[in-house]
PDB file of C-alpha atoms in Angstrom:
ATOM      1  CA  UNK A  20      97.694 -11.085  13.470  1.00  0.00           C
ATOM      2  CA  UNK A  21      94.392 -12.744  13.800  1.00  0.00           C
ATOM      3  CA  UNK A  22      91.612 -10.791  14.746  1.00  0.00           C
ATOM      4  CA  UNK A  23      89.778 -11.727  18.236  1.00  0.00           C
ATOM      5  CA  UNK A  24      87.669 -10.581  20.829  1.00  0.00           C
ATOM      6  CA  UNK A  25      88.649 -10.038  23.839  1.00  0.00           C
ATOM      7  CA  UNK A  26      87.008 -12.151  25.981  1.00  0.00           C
ATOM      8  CA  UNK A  27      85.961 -11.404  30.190  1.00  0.00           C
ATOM      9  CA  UNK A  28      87.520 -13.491  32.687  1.00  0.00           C
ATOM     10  CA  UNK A  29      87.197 -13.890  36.484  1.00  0.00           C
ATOM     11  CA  UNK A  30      90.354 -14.397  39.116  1.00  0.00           C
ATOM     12  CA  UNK A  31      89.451 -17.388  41.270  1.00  0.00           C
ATOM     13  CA  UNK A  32      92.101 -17.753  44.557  1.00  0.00           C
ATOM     14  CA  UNK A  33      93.259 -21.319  45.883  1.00  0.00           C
ATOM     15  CA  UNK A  34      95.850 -22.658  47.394  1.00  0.00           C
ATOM     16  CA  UNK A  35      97.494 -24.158  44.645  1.00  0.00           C
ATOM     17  CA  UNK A  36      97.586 -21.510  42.045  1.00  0.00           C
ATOM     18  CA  UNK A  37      97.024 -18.090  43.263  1.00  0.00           C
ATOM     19  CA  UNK A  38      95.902 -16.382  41.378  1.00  0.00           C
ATOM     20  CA  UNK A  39      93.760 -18.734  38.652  1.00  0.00           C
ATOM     21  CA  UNK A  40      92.124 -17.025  35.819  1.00  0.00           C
ATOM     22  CA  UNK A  41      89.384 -19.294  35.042  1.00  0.00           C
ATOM     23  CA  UNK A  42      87.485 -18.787  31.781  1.00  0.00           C
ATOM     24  CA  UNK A  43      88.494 -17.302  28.275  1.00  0.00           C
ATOM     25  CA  UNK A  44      91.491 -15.836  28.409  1.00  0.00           C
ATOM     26  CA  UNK A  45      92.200 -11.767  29.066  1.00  0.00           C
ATOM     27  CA  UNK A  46      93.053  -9.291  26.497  1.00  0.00           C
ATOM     28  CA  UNK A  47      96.256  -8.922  28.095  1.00  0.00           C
ATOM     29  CA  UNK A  48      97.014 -12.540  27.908  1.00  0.00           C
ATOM     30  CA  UNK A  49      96.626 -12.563  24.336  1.00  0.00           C
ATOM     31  CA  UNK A  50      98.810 -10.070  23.449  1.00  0.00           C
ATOM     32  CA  UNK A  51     101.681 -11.182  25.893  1.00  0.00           C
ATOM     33  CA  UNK A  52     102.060 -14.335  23.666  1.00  0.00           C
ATOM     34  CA  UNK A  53     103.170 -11.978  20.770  1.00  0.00           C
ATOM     35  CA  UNK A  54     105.848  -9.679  22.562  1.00  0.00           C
ATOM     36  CA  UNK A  55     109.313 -10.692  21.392  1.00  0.00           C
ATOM     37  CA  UNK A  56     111.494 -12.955  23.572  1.00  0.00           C
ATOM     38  CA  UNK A  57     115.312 -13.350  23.532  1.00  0.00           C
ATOM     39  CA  UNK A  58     115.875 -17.495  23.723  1.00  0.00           C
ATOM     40  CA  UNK A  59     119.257 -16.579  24.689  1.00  0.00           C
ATOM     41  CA  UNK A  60     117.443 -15.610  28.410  1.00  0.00           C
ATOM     42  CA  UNK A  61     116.898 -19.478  28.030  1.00  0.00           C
ATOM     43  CA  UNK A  62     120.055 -21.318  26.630  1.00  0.00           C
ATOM     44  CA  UNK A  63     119.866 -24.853  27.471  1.00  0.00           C
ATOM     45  CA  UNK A  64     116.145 -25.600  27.009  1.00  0.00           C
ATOM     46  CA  UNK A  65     114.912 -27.577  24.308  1.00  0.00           C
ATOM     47  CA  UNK A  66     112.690 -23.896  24.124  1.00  0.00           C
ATOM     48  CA  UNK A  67     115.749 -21.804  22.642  1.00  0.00           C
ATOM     49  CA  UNK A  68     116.891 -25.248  21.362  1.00  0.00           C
ATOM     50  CA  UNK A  69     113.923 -25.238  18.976  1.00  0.00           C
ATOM     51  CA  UNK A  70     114.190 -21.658  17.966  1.00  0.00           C
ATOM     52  CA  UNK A  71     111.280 -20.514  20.841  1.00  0.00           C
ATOM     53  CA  UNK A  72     108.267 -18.213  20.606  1.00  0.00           C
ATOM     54  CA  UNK A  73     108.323 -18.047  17.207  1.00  0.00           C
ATOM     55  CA  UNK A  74     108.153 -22.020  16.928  1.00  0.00           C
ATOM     56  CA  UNK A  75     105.682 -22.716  19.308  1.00  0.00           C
ATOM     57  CA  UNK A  76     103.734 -20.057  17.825  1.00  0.00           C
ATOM     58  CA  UNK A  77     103.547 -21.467  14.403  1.00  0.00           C
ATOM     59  CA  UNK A  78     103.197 -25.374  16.480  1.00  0.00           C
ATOM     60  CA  UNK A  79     100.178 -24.151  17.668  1.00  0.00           C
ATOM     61  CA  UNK A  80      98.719 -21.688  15.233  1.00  0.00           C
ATOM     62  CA  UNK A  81      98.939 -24.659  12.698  1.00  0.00           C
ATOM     63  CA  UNK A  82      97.282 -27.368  15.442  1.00  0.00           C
ATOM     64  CA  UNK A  83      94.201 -24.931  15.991  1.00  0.00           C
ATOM     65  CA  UNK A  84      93.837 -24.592  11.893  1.00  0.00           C
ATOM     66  CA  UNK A  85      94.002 -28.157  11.811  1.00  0.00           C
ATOM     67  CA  UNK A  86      91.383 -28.034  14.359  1.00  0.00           C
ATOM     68  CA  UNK A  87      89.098 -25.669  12.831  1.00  0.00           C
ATOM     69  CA  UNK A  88      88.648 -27.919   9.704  1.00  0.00           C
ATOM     70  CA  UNK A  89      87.834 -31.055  11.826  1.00  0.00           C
ATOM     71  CA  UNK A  90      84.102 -30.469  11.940  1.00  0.00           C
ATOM     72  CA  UNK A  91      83.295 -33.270  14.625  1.00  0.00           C
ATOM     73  CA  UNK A  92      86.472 -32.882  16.816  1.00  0.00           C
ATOM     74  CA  UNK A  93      86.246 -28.563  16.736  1.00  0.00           C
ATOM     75  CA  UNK A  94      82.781 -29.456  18.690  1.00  0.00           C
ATOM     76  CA  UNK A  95      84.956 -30.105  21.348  1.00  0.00           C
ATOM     77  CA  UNK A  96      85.814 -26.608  21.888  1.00  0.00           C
ATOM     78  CA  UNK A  97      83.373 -24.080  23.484  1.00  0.00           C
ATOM     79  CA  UNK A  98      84.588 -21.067  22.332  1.00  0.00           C
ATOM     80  CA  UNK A  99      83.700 -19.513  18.402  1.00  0.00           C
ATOM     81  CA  UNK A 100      86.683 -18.465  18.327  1.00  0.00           C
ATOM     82  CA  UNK A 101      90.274 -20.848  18.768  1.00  0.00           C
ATOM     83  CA  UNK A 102      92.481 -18.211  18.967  1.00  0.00           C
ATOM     84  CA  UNK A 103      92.549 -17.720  23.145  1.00  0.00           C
ATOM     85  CA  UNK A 104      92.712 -21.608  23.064  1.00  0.00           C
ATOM     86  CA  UNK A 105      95.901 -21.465  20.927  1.00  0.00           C
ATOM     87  CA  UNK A 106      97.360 -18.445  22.837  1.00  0.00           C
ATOM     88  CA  UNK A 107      97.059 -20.885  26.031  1.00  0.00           C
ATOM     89  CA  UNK A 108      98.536 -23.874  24.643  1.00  0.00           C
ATOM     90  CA  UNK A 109     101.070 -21.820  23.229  1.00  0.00           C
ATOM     91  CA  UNK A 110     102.633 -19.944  26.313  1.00  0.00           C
ATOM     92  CA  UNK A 111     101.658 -23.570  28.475  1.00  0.00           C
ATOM     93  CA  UNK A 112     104.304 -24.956  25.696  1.00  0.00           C
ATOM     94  CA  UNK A 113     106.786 -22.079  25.902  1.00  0.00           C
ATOM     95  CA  UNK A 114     106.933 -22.513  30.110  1.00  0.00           C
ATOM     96  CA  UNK A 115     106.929 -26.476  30.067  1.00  0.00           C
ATOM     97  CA  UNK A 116     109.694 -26.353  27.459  1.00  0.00           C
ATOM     98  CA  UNK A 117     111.823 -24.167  29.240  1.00  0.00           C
ATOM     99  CA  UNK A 118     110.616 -20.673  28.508  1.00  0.00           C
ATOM    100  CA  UNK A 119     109.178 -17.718  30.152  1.00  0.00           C
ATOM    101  CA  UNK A 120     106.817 -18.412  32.874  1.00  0.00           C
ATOM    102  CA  UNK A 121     103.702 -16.255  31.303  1.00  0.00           C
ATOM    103  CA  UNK A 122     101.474 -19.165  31.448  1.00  0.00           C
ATOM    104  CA  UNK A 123     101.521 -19.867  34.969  1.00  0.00           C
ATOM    105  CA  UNK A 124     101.879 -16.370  36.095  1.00  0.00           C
ATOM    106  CA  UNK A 125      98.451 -15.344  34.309  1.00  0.00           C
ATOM    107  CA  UNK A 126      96.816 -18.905  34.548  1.00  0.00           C
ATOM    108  CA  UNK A 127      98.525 -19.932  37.938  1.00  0.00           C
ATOM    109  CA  UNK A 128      99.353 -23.828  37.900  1.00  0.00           C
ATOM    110  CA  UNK A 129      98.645 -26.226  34.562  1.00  0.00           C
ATOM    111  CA  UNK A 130      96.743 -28.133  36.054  1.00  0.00           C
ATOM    112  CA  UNK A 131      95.968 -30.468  33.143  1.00  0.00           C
ATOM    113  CA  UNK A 132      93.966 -33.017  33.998  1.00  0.00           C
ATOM    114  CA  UNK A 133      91.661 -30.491  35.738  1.00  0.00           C
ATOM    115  CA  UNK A 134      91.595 -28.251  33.067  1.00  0.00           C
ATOM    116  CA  UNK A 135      90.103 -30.864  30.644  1.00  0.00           C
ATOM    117  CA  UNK A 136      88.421 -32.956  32.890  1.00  0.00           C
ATOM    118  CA  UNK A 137      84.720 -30.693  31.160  1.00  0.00           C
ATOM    119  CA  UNK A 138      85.874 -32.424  28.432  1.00  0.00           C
ATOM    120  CA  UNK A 139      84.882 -35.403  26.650  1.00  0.00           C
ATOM    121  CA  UNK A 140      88.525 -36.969  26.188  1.00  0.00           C
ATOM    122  CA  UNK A 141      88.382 -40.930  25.192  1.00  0.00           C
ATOM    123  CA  UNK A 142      90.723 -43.076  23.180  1.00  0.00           C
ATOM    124  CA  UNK A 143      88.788 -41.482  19.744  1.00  0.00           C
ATOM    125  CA  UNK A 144      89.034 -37.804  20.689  1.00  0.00           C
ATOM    126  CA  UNK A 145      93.220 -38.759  21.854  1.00  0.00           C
ATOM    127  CA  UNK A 146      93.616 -39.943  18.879  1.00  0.00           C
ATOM    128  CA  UNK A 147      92.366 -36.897  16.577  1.00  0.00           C
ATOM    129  CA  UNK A 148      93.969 -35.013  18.756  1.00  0.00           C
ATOM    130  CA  UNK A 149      97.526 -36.339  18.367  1.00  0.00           C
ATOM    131  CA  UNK A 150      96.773 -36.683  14.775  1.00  0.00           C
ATOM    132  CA  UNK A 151      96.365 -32.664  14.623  1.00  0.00           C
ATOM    133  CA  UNK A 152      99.225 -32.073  16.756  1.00  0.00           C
ATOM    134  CA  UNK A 153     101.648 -34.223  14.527  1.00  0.00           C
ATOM    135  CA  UNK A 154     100.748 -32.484  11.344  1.00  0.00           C
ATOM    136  CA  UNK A 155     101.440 -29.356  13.048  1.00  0.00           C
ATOM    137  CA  UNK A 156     104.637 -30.866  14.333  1.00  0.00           C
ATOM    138  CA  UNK A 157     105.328 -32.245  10.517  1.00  0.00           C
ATOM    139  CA  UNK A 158     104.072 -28.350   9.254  1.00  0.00           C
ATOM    140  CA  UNK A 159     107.030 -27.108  11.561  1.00  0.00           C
ATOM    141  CA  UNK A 160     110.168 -28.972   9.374  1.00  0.00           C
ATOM    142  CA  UNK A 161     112.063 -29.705  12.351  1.00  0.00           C
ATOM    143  CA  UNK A 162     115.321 -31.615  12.854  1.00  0.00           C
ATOM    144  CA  UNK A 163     113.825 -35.254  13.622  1.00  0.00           C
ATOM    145  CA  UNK A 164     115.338 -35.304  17.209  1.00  0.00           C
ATOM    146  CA  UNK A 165     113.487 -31.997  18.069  1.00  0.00           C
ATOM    147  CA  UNK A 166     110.487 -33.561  16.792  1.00  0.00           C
ATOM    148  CA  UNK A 167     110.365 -36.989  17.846  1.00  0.00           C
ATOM    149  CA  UNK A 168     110.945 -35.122  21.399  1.00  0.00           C
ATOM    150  CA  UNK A 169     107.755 -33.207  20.728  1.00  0.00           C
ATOM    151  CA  UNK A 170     105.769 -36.202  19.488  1.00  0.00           C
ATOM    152  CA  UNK A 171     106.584 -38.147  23.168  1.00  0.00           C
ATOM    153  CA  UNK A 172     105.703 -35.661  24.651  1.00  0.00           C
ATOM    154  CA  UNK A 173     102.394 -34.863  23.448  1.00  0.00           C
ATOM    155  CA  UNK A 174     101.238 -38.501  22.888  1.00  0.00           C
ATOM    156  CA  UNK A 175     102.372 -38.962  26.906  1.00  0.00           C
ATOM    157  CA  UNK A 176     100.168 -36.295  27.902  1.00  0.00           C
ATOM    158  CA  UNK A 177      97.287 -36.962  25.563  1.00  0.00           C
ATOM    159  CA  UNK A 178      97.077 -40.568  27.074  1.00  0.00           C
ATOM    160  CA  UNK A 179      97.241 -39.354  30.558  1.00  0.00           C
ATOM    161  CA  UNK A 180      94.025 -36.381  29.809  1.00  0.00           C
ATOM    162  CA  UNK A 181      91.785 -39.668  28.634  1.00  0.00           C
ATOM    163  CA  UNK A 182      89.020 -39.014  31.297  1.00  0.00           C
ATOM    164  CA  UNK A 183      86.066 -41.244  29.760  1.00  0.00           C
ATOM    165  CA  UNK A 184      85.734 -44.815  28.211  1.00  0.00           C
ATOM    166  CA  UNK A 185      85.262 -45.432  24.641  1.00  0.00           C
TER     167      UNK A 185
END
């Protein structure tokens, strides 16, 4: 396991996702993304499908060390250390694919476009972005239907988060 620091957070309510944690994830958090999950709780989502935590654990472990080599693009992340960032795309992933519901019981609702909106996000920053992701994707050996699924998905989402012009 990767060593991190736990990291303080603060519980924001609203009426659309109640409650929020807002700010680096909790210590909890963290370690409920590496507690074992039975994908047959989930038959018929593309999450037991894939072969689940385990695969969307490696998917994003090997998208954040892609990251961390990308000198210009890791900029782009506040915190020293990418570990709570891959933690929260990880269990995001497990729930949107059809897996437990951690993410949004600890986070409350996605909220994407919110969520990055602090962000920089044009057409270049997309781009390295979805070039990260589909290494990781390529790192992951998977049937090409499971990951030509993935690679929609991802490059739909990565063009709808593009919040400023070139």
């Amino acid at each position: 396991m990767t060593e991190h620091n736990p990291l303080p957070h603060t519980v924001k309510r609203d009426p659309l996702s109640n409650p929020v944690v807002t700010g680096p994830s909790s210590d909890e958090f963290l370690r409920l993304a590496e507690t074992e999950v039975d994908v047959a709780d989930y038959a018929g989502t593309f999450y037991a499908e894939v072969g689940g935590r385990p695969v969307f654990a490696a998917l994003t472990k090997n998208f954040y060390a892609s990251v961390a080599e990308d000198g210009d693009f890791r900029q782009l992340y506040p915190e020293q250390d990418l570990y709570p960032a891959q933690i929260r795309l990880q269990l995001f992933l497990e729930q949107y694919w059809g897996g437990p519901s951690t993410y949004s019981e600890h986070r409350g609702h996605p909220r994407l476009r919110m969520r990055h909106m602090p962000f920089p996000v044009n057409a270049h920053y997309r781009d390295t972005w979805l070039r990260h992701m589909n290494k990781a994707i390529d790192q992951l050996e998977l049937p090409l239907l499971h990951a030509e699924t993935l690679r929609e998905y991802f490059e739909r989402a990565a063009f709808s988060l593009v919040n400023r012009p070139d």
